[in-house]
Amino acid sequence: MLKKHDKLDGIQYIALISSTIMGVIVISLPNIAIESAHEGALLSTIMASILATIFAVSMNILGNRFPKKTIIEYLVSLMGKPLGKSLGFILIIYFTSTTAVILRVFSDALKGLLLHNTPLEVIMISMLLTVVYLCLNGINGITKLSELLLPIIILSLLLVIGLSASNFNFVRLRPVLLPSLWQSIKAIPNLASVFLGYEIILVVTPFVARNKSTIPNTLIGIGIPSVLYILLVIMAIGVFGLRPTQQMNYPTITLARRINFPGAFAERFDIFFVMLWTLAAFISVANFFYISSLSIVRLFTLRNYQPFVYFLAPIVYMLAILPQDLPEIKLINTYVGYLGIGISVFAIGLLVFVLISGTKEYENG
Amino acid sequence: MKIISKNKNPKNLEVLEDNNSTGLKSEEKVDITLSKSTIENLEKFKAFLEDSSDAVFREFKLGSQGIPCALVYIDGLVNSEVINESVLKNLMYEITMLERARDQSIQVDNAYEFIKQHAVSVGEIAEAETLDKSMLMVMSGEVALIVEGSEKILIVNARGWPARSVSTPDTEGSVRGPKDAFTESLRVNTALLRRKCKDPNMVIKTIKLGRRSKTDVSYVYIKGITDPNLIEEVEKRLNQIDVDEIMETGQVEQWIQDSYLSPFPQVQLTERPDTTISNVFDGRVAILVDNSPFSIIVPAGLYQFFRAPEDYYDRWIISSFLRFLRWSASLLAAFVPSMYIAVITYHPSFLPTPLALAIAANRVNIPFPAFVEVFLMEITIELLRESGARLPKAIGQTIGIVGGIVIGDAAVRAGITSPSMVLLVAITAIASFVIPNYSAGIALRLIRFPLMILAALLGLYGVALGFILLNIHLVSLKSFGFDYMTPQAPLLLQDTKDWILRLPRHFLWNRPASIHPLDIDRMDQDPYKENDNAKKTR
């Protein structure tokens, strides 16, 4: 009865994917969409979400072929040891740097929004320590927490979206309804990185219960953030207009600030929303941190990942503290995003290769 | 279970086995095998019990042959009427009549059998082949009858000791529903449970725990509903307890819980038979300890501590509202003090301007930062609660008045705290008392303090971190291997019907799936359909 870990059921799998995707980016999403696609913001977001869904589903199919292995292990069995291990190493670099970038972006935003006088290091270290505490509980702790926090995150976003409806003006939405197709397509790589987080599928495959197809769950897991993101973009443009939104660093927060409950205890809903957003940021940092430490362990074929949690924490901290200023962070963020898209494309290539060569490893095999 | 498994060295295992075979340990060397001689057997009892003034040794001669016999019992644990009327009178007086009527005299070699068959008119008797077994029976309130010529000792049940009668529950009062509560006597408690469930599949197993106290510990479950793995785990954990004395359910709880590093209770304690039995019906195991008016229910989930017994007796809309109230109250009790600190210290713009101004005006003359103010007041209210808890009722009320009204008012007038602070502390205190379970309420009140420190250090971000830390702790907790945060994490949709909402009885057709009952259906899933079919066949 006291098993080491239980298999993840459908809802847990969904929660894991959705909560990893919905992270820090939530507060600046409309800004990113407009900055990279201008009039094509809405169309581009929709197309990017479709692209992300394709990536995620192909990763899922790839995982189905190797139900007992993470990508680190089946890369080795597909490509041989030297190549497979070095590709695995690139993956680890990607996961670790993503963790660091999310952590840094989160800390910067939090410092700007809530804690103006608190040193950045304090925010980062306190966050990282909490992440380490969670990761010591293993995959079950992480999924259960995702399950617990995801409804709160979704509700808080829906609340912001729903309560902003009174400020919504349809006229402002007009420019994005007829976008130029080329502009939208050009922005897709940039916007697809917003949906990054689904790569967790590559690593958690061996923990998922396989009594039913996992693809519908992947679709729901991607679908929840997609719908929320699209609604968010629509709402931000509808409330502020295209150009003003582009000027805002954190349009979602501004959206929340505009809300006023009549007769409530809280005047500035945005402060409360930042608190809830902390939960979203935390769980996505934690999930990335966990998959990076798990990948390291799998790469070196070790049994116990817990020492690596302690080992990884200072590295992530160093990486996160490295960038000097905001433009530098943005640049690194973009590059890491491209790396993520590259890995997604690579996963599709790998899937095609596996499908053609017909490699298959069954659960009992 | 870490502590217990650490104790598993060979030496303790030996003791454990001794413990299970009710091993008798004496400071002096006594030959504990029984002999055929009454005098010798009596001497063996006396070796242990001679110094105890409550031990009674009654020697007498049986029948016309004058066979030496003896009774050994502990005065106060036995019903002397039963001994006098059903044992001594029969053996000393009626038996000679019997001899005369049958025209045969009892001999030494058939005396034991004859007494067992014809002379002792008591319902429950037993035989003991060893001294330690009979000694244990005597110490539990039975009467040992030693007969010359037999190596066995007849154990006659004449238990009867002063016990509190069944009364109303002290800590779990209810407006609706039965008003009986467990007492200190295990037999009475099991009878209270049997009265509520006549299914012969309900098993009440009893083991003896405690090397010296030999306390009866019973566990109750329903065969065919409860997960066999759970029963096995309960048995395993109970049998691992190896201490000198077991005084109370709380001690057993501490030995069998999963994590001793958590303020949260991992088993449910209740003094209500109806709560116990309804949990047993759900597929849980109840553990009763002799001398304790509480039962332990395992496994426990956090949501169980927010349920009151009336929830199932009242209308579902009312119950659901009350449960929602309890959950919000618990959030309020845990997080409002820290939110207040964070908002006042770091983000005063969070509040609407008039409210912020009102609080600021209140706080103008307060010499302390918000954290110190809240901390002082929260400590005060905990002091009041603790001092009032064990005082006699009349003085307890005085403490309430002195503490609540006089201190609160005086603190405000003295300029130590602001009126809004007193209001806040009072509201959180009331909210924390809404939680029906005592230990869960204490845990919630306790976590306020670390949260307050986090809020003082990091503002609302600290509160959010505290919320995350609390939830990490909660999801990592297990109760007998079952998840503590069901049905939230892992989410079990079918269990959410009886979670924050308590849906109408018709919808609660399944037992909680989180504890893997063998038989998940509590009733037919669609009773109306069944009725329709019945009509059709008619």
Short mmCIF file of N, CA, C and O in Angstrom, two decimals, chain B residues 75-173:
data_model
loop_
_atom_site.label_atom_id
_atom_site.label_comp_id
_atom_site.label_asym_id
_atom_site.label_seq_id
_atom_site.Cartn_x
_atom_site.Cartn_y
_atom_site.Cartn_z
N ASP B 75 -10.74 -7.24 44.40
CA ASP B 75 -11.90 -6.56 44.95
C ASP B 75 -12.09 -5.22 44.25
O ASP B 75 -11.13 -4.49 44.03
N GLY B 76 -13.31 -4.93 43.87
CA GLY B 76 -13.58 -3.67 43.19
C GLY B 76 -13.75 -3.84 41.70
O GLY B 76 -14.44 -3.06 41.06
N LEU B 77 -13.12 -4.87 41.15
CA LEU B 77 -13.28 -5.12 39.72
C LEU B 77 -14.37 -6.14 39.46
O LEU B 77 -14.72 -6.38 38.32
N VAL B 78 -14.86 -6.77 40.55
CA VAL B 78 -15.84 -7.83 40.34
C VAL B 78 -17.17 -7.44 40.96
O VAL B 78 -17.24 -6.59 41.84
N ASN B 79 -18.18 -8.09 40.48
CA ASN B 79 -19.51 -7.90 41.01
C ASN B 79 -19.70 -8.93 42.12
O ASN B 79 -19.87 -10.12 41.86
N SER B 80 -19.68 -8.50 43.40
CA SER B 80 -19.67 -9.46 44.51
C SER B 80 -20.99 -10.21 44.58
O SER B 80 -21.04 -11.35 45.06
N GLU B 81 -22.04 -9.62 44.04
CA GLU B 81 -23.33 -10.32 44.05
C GLU B 81 -23.25 -11.59 43.20
O GLU B 81 -23.73 -12.65 43.60
N VAL B 82 -22.62 -11.47 42.04
CA VAL B 82 -22.48 -12.65 41.18
C VAL B 82 -21.65 -13.71 41.88
O VAL B 82 -21.97 -14.90 41.86
N ILE B 83 -20.57 -13.28 42.54
CA ILE B 83 -19.71 -14.26 43.22
C ILE B 83 -20.47 -14.95 44.33
O ILE B 83 -20.46 -16.19 44.45
N ASN B 84 -21.19 -14.17 45.10
CA ASN B 84 -21.90 -14.76 46.24
C ASN B 84 -23.03 -15.68 45.78
O ASN B 84 -23.15 -16.81 46.26
N GLU B 85 -23.84 -15.20 44.83
CA GLU B 85 -25.06 -15.91 44.46
C GLU B 85 -24.78 -17.05 43.49
O GLU B 85 -25.33 -18.14 43.62
N SER B 86 -23.94 -16.80 42.49
CA SER B 86 -23.80 -17.78 41.40
C SER B 86 -22.58 -18.66 41.55
O SER B 86 -22.45 -19.66 40.87
N VAL B 87 -21.64 -18.28 42.39
CA VAL B 87 -20.45 -19.11 42.52
C VAL B 87 -20.36 -19.72 43.91
O VAL B 87 -20.50 -20.93 44.09
N LEU B 88 -20.18 -18.88 44.91
CA LEU B 88 -19.93 -19.41 46.26
C LEU B 88 -21.12 -20.19 46.80
O LEU B 88 -20.97 -21.29 47.35
N LYS B 89 -22.31 -19.64 46.60
CA LYS B 89 -23.50 -20.31 47.14
C LYS B 89 -23.66 -21.69 46.51
O LYS B 89 -23.91 -22.67 47.22
N ASN B 90 -23.48 -21.73 45.18
CA ASN B 90 -23.59 -23.01 44.49
C ASN B 90 -22.56 -24.00 44.98
O ASN B 90 -22.85 -25.18 45.23
N LEU B 91 -21.32 -23.53 45.09
CA LEU B 91 -20.23 -24.45 45.39
C LEU B 91 -20.26 -24.92 46.83
O LEU B 91 -19.85 -26.03 47.15
N MET B 92 -20.70 -24.09 47.73
CA MET B 92 -20.62 -24.46 49.14
C MET B 92 -21.92 -25.09 49.64
O MET B 92 -21.89 -25.90 50.54
N TYR B 93 -23.03 -24.70 49.03
CA TYR B 93 -24.30 -25.16 49.62
C TYR B 93 -25.06 -26.05 48.64
O TYR B 93 -25.30 -27.22 48.94
N GLU B 94 -25.36 -25.53 47.45
CA GLU B 94 -26.20 -26.27 46.50
C GLU B 94 -25.54 -27.60 46.10
O GLU B 94 -26.23 -28.58 45.83
N ILE B 95 -24.20 -27.62 46.08
CA ILE B 95 -23.54 -28.79 45.54
C ILE B 95 -23.73 -30.01 46.44
O ILE B 95 -23.85 -31.14 45.97
N THR B 96 -23.84 -29.77 47.73
CA THR B 96 -24.09 -30.90 48.63
C THR B 96 -25.50 -31.44 48.42
O THR B 96 -25.73 -32.65 48.46
N MET B 97 -26.43 -30.54 48.11
CA MET B 97 -27.80 -30.97 47.79
C MET B 97 -27.78 -31.83 46.54
O MET B 97 -28.44 -32.88 46.46
N LEU B 98 -26.98 -31.38 45.57
CA LEU B 98 -26.88 -32.10 44.31
C LEU B 98 -26.32 -33.50 44.53
O LEU B 98 -26.79 -34.48 43.97
N GLU B 99 -25.28 -33.52 45.36
CA GLU B 99 -24.67 -34.81 45.68
C GLU B 99 -25.70 -35.75 46.29
O GLU B 99 -25.81 -36.92 45.92
N ARG B 100 -26.47 -35.20 47.20
CA ARG B 100 -27.47 -36.01 47.90
C ARG B 100 -28.54 -36.50 46.91
O ARG B 100 -28.90 -37.66 46.89
N ALA B 101 -28.96 -35.58 46.04
CA ALA B 101 -30.02 -35.94 45.10
C ALA B 101 -29.56 -37.02 44.15
O ALA B 101 -30.30 -37.94 43.80
N ARG B 102 -28.32 -36.90 43.70
CA ARG B 102 -27.81 -37.88 42.75
C ARG B 102 -27.24 -39.11 43.44
O ARG B 102 -26.87 -40.08 42.78
N ASP B 103 -27.06 -38.95 44.72
CA ASP B 103 -26.55 -40.04 45.53
C ASP B 103 -25.14 -40.44 45.10
O ASP B 103 -24.81 -41.60 44.97
N GLN B 104 -24.36 -39.48 44.78
CA GLN B 104 -22.95 -39.75 44.49
C GLN B 104 -22.13 -38.59 45.03
O GLN B 104 -22.59 -37.46 45.04
N SER B 105 -20.94 -38.86 45.45
CA SER B 105 -20.12 -37.78 45.97
C SER B 105 -19.06 -37.41 44.94
O SER B 105 -18.61 -38.25 44.17
N ILE B 106 -18.72 -36.16 44.98
CA ILE B 106 -17.75 -35.68 44.01
C ILE B 106 -16.36 -36.07 44.47
O ILE B 106 -15.99 -35.85 45.61
N GLN B 107 -15.60 -36.64 43.53
CA GLN B 107 -14.23 -37.03 43.85
C GLN B 107 -13.27 -35.96 43.31
O GLN B 107 -13.63 -35.13 42.50
N VAL B 108 -12.02 -36.07 43.79
CA VAL B 108 -11.02 -35.10 43.39
C VAL B 108 -10.82 -35.11 41.87
O VAL B 108 -10.72 -34.06 41.23
N ASP B 109 -10.84 -36.29 41.26
CA ASP B 109 -10.50 -36.35 39.83
C ASP B 109 -11.62 -35.83 38.92
O ASP B 109 -11.35 -35.43 37.80
N ASN B 110 -12.88 -35.85 39.38
CA ASN B 110 -13.92 -35.31 38.49
C ASN B 110 -14.49 -33.98 38.98
O ASN B 110 -15.44 -33.47 38.42
N ALA B 111 -13.89 -33.43 40.02
CA ALA B 111 -14.45 -32.21 40.61
C ALA B 111 -14.46 -31.05 39.61
O ALA B 111 -15.46 -30.36 39.46
N TYR B 112 -13.36 -30.87 38.89
CA TYR B 112 -13.25 -29.73 37.99
C TYR B 112 -14.34 -29.77 36.92
O TYR B 112 -15.08 -28.80 36.71
N GLU B 113 -14.47 -30.93 36.26
CA GLU B 113 -15.47 -31.06 35.21
C GLU B 113 -16.88 -30.87 35.76
O GLU B 113 -17.72 -30.22 35.15
N PHE B 114 -17.11 -31.43 36.94
CA PHE B 114 -18.45 -31.35 37.54
C PHE B 114 -18.81 -29.90 37.82
O PHE B 114 -19.91 -29.45 37.51
N ILE B 115 -17.86 -29.19 38.37
CA ILE B 115 -18.13 -27.78 38.69
C ILE B 115 -18.44 -27.01 37.41
O ILE B 115 -19.40 -26.25 37.32
N LYS B 116 -17.62 -27.27 36.38
CA LYS B 116 -17.79 -26.55 35.13
C LYS B 116 -19.17 -26.84 34.51
O LYS B 116 -19.85 -25.95 34.01
N GLN B 117 -19.57 -28.11 34.57
CA GLN B 117 -20.82 -28.50 33.93
C GLN B 117 -22.05 -28.13 34.75
O GLN B 117 -23.07 -27.74 34.21
N HIS B 118 -21.97 -28.29 36.05
CA HIS B 118 -23.21 -28.23 36.84
C HIS B 118 -23.28 -27.12 37.86
O HIS B 118 -24.37 -26.75 38.27
N ALA B 119 -22.15 -26.61 38.29
CA ALA B 119 -22.24 -25.80 39.51
C ALA B 119 -22.12 -24.30 39.30
O ALA B 119 -22.67 -23.54 40.09
N VAL B 120 -21.41 -23.87 38.28
CA VAL B 120 -21.23 -22.42 38.15
C VAL B 120 -22.30 -21.86 37.21
O VAL B 120 -22.29 -22.14 36.03
N SER B 121 -23.22 -21.11 37.74
CA SER B 121 -24.32 -20.61 36.90
C SER B 121 -24.03 -19.19 36.43
O SER B 121 -24.69 -18.25 36.79
N VAL B 122 -22.99 -19.08 35.61
CA VAL B 122 -22.60 -17.79 35.04
C VAL B 122 -22.46 -17.98 33.54
O VAL B 122 -21.99 -19.03 33.08
N GLY B 123 -22.88 -17.00 32.78
CA GLY B 123 -22.89 -17.12 31.32
C GLY B 123 -21.53 -17.35 30.71
O GLY B 123 -21.32 -18.26 29.92
N GLU B 124 -20.59 -16.51 31.07
CA GLU B 124 -19.31 -16.56 30.37
C GLU B 124 -18.25 -17.17 31.27
O GLU B 124 -17.90 -16.60 32.31
N ILE B 125 -17.77 -18.35 30.89
CA ILE B 125 -16.64 -18.91 31.64
C ILE B 125 -15.54 -19.25 30.65
O ILE B 125 -15.77 -19.35 29.45
N ALA B 126 -14.34 -19.41 31.17
CA ALA B 126 -13.21 -19.77 30.31
C ALA B 126 -12.28 -20.66 31.11
O ALA B 126 -12.44 -20.81 32.33
N GLU B 127 -11.33 -21.25 30.40
CA GLU B 127 -10.35 -22.08 31.10
C GLU B 127 -8.97 -21.50 30.85
O GLU B 127 -8.68 -21.01 29.76
N ALA B 128 -8.13 -21.58 31.87
CA ALA B 128 -6.76 -21.12 31.70
C ALA B 128 -5.82 -22.25 32.04
O ALA B 128 -5.96 -22.88 33.09
N GLU B 129 -4.89 -22.52 31.14
CA GLU B 129 -3.94 -23.62 31.38
C GLU B 129 -2.67 -23.10 32.03
O GLU B 129 -1.87 -23.88 32.53
N THR B 130 -2.45 -21.82 31.94
CA THR B 130 -1.19 -21.29 32.47
C THR B 130 -1.47 -20.22 33.50
O THR B 130 -2.55 -19.63 33.55
N LEU B 131 -0.44 -19.99 34.30
CA LEU B 131 -0.60 -19.00 35.36
C LEU B 131 -0.73 -17.60 34.78
O LEU B 131 -1.54 -16.81 35.22
N ASP B 132 0.08 -17.31 33.71
CA ASP B 132 0.06 -15.93 33.21
C ASP B 132 -1.28 -15.58 32.60
O ASP B 132 -1.78 -14.48 32.76
N LYS B 133 -1.90 -16.57 31.94
CA LYS B 133 -3.21 -16.29 31.35
C LYS B 133 -4.24 -16.03 32.45
O LYS B 133 -5.01 -15.06 32.38
N SER B 134 -4.23 -16.90 33.46
CA SER B 134 -5.23 -16.71 34.51
C SER B 134 -4.96 -15.44 35.30
O SER B 134 -5.88 -14.73 35.70
N MET B 135 -3.65 -15.13 35.45
CA MET B 135 -3.31 -13.90 36.16
C MET B 135 -3.84 -12.68 35.43
O MET B 135 -4.42 -11.77 36.01
N LEU B 136 -3.67 -12.70 34.09
CA LEU B 136 -4.15 -11.58 33.27
C LEU B 136 -5.66 -11.44 33.41
O LEU B 136 -6.18 -10.32 33.54
N MET B 137 -6.35 -12.60 33.42
CA MET B 137 -7.81 -12.56 33.55
C MET B 137 -8.20 -11.98 34.90
O MET B 137 -9.13 -11.17 34.99
N VAL B 138 -7.49 -12.41 35.94
CA VAL B 138 -7.81 -11.89 37.27
C VAL B 138 -7.60 -10.39 37.31
O VAL B 138 -8.42 -9.63 37.83
N MET B 139 -6.51 -9.95 36.70
CA MET B 139 -6.22 -8.52 36.73
C MET B 139 -7.23 -7.74 35.90
O MET B 139 -7.40 -6.54 36.08
N SER B 140 -7.88 -8.41 34.93
CA SER B 140 -8.90 -7.70 34.15
C SER B 140 -10.27 -7.78 34.80
O SER B 140 -11.24 -7.33 34.22
N GLY B 141 -10.36 -8.39 35.97
CA GLY B 141 -11.63 -8.36 36.67
C GLY B 141 -12.40 -9.66 36.67
O GLY B 141 -13.56 -9.69 37.03
N GLU B 142 -11.78 -10.74 36.21
CA GLU B 142 -12.46 -12.04 36.25
C GLU B 142 -12.12 -12.74 37.56
O GLU B 142 -11.23 -12.31 38.30
N VAL B 143 -12.84 -13.83 37.80
CA VAL B 143 -12.60 -14.58 39.03
C VAL B 143 -11.94 -15.90 38.66
O VAL B 143 -12.41 -16.61 37.78
N ALA B 144 -10.82 -16.20 39.31
CA ALA B 144 -10.14 -17.48 39.06
C ALA B 144 -10.61 -18.48 40.11
O ALA B 144 -10.58 -18.20 41.30
N LEU B 145 -11.08 -19.64 39.60
CA LEU B 145 -11.54 -20.69 40.52
C LEU B 145 -10.55 -21.85 40.43
O LEU B 145 -10.44 -22.51 39.40
N ILE B 146 -9.80 -22.05 41.53
CA ILE B 146 -8.80 -23.11 41.56
C ILE B 146 -9.42 -24.34 42.21
O ILE B 146 -9.99 -24.25 43.30
N VAL B 147 -9.34 -25.46 41.51
CA VAL B 147 -9.94 -26.69 42.02
C VAL B 147 -8.84 -27.73 42.18
O VAL B 147 -7.99 -27.87 41.29
N GLU B 148 -8.87 -28.41 43.30
CA GLU B 148 -7.88 -29.47 43.56
C GLU B 148 -8.00 -30.57 42.50
O GLU B 148 -9.09 -30.93 42.08
N GLY B 149 -6.86 -31.05 42.03
CA GLY B 149 -6.88 -32.17 41.11
C GLY B 149 -6.94 -31.78 39.65
O GLY B 149 -7.03 -32.63 38.78
N SER B 150 -6.89 -30.49 39.37
CA SER B 150 -6.92 -30.08 37.96
C SER B 150 -5.78 -29.12 37.70
O SER B 150 -5.46 -28.27 38.53
N GLU B 151 -5.17 -29.28 36.53
CA GLU B 151 -4.10 -28.35 36.18
C GLU B 151 -4.63 -27.13 35.44
O GLU B 151 -3.88 -26.29 35.00
N LYS B 152 -5.95 -27.09 35.30
CA LYS B 152 -6.55 -25.91 34.66
C LYS B 152 -7.22 -25.06 35.73
O LYS B 152 -7.62 -25.56 36.78
N ILE B 153 -7.36 -23.82 35.40
CA ILE B 153 -8.06 -22.92 36.31
C ILE B 153 -9.31 -22.43 35.60
O ILE B 153 -9.27 -22.06 34.43
N LEU B 154 -10.42 -22.48 36.31
CA LEU B 154 -11.68 -22.03 35.71
C LEU B 154 -11.80 -20.51 35.91
O LEU B 154 -11.62 -20.01 37.02
N ILE B 155 -12.07 -19.83 34.81
CA ILE B 155 -12.19 -18.37 34.88
C ILE B 155 -13.67 -18.01 34.75
O ILE B 155 -14.33 -18.36 33.78
N VAL B 156 -14.19 -17.38 35.76
CA VAL B 156 -15.61 -17.03 35.78
C VAL B 156 -15.75 -15.52 35.58
O VAL B 156 -15.08 -14.75 36.25
N ASN B 157 -16.59 -15.18 34.64
CA ASN B 157 -16.77 -13.76 34.38
C ASN B 157 -17.74 -13.16 35.37
O ASN B 157 -18.93 -13.45 35.36
N ALA B 158 -17.21 -12.35 36.26
CA ALA B 158 -18.07 -11.63 37.20
C ALA B 158 -17.66 -10.18 37.22
O ALA B 158 -17.66 -9.54 38.26
N ARG B 159 -17.28 -9.68 36.05
CA ARG B 159 -16.78 -8.30 36.02
C ARG B 159 -17.83 -7.32 36.46
O ARG B 159 -19.02 -7.47 36.14
N GLY B 160 -17.43 -6.32 37.13
CA GLY B 160 -18.34 -5.27 37.53
C GLY B 160 -17.55 -4.25 38.29
O GLY B 160 -16.99 -4.52 39.34
N TRP B 161 -17.37 -3.10 37.67
CA TRP B 161 -16.61 -2.06 38.36
C TRP B 161 -17.32 -0.75 38.18
O TRP B 161 -18.18 -0.60 37.32
N PRO B 162 -16.97 0.21 39.02
CA PRO B 162 -17.65 1.50 38.90
C PRO B 162 -17.33 2.13 37.54
O PRO B 162 -16.17 2.23 37.16
N ALA B 163 -18.35 2.49 36.79
CA ALA B 163 -18.12 3.11 35.48
C ALA B 163 -19.08 4.28 35.33
O ALA B 163 -20.17 4.29 35.90
N ARG B 164 -18.63 5.24 34.53
CA ARG B 164 -19.48 6.38 34.24
C ARG B 164 -20.57 5.90 33.28
O ARG B 164 -20.29 5.11 32.39
N SER B 165 -21.75 6.38 33.47
CA SER B 165 -22.80 5.94 32.56
C SER B 165 -22.72 6.76 31.27
O SER B 165 -22.06 7.78 31.22
N VAL B 166 -23.39 6.25 30.25
CA VAL B 166 -23.37 6.93 28.95
C VAL B 166 -24.00 8.30 29.10
O VAL B 166 -25.10 8.43 29.62
N SER B 167 -23.28 9.33 28.66
CA SER B 167 -23.83 10.68 28.79
C SER B 167 -23.69 11.42 27.46
O SER B 167 -23.25 10.84 26.47
N THR B 168 -24.02 12.68 27.47
CA THR B 168 -23.97 13.45 26.22
C THR B 168 -22.51 13.83 25.91
O THR B 168 -21.71 14.00 26.81
N PRO B 169 -22.19 13.99 24.63
CA PRO B 169 -20.82 14.35 24.28
C PRO B 169 -20.45 15.74 24.79
O PRO B 169 -21.25 16.67 24.74
N ASP B 170 -19.22 15.85 25.30
CA ASP B 170 -18.77 17.13 25.85
C ASP B 170 -18.21 18.05 24.79
O ASP B 170 -18.43 19.25 24.81
N THR B 171 -17.44 17.47 23.86
CA THR B 171 -16.72 18.34 22.93
C THR B 171 -17.36 18.37 21.55
O THR B 171 -16.97 19.16 20.72
N GLU B 172 -18.30 17.49 21.30
CA GLU B 172 -18.91 17.46 19.97
C GLU B 172 -20.42 17.49 20.08
O GLU B 172 -21.10 16.58 19.63
N GLY B 173 -20.91 18.51 20.70
CA GLY B 173 -22.35 18.62 20.87
C GLY B 173 -23.04 18.79 19.53
O GLY B 173 -22.45 19.22 18.55
#
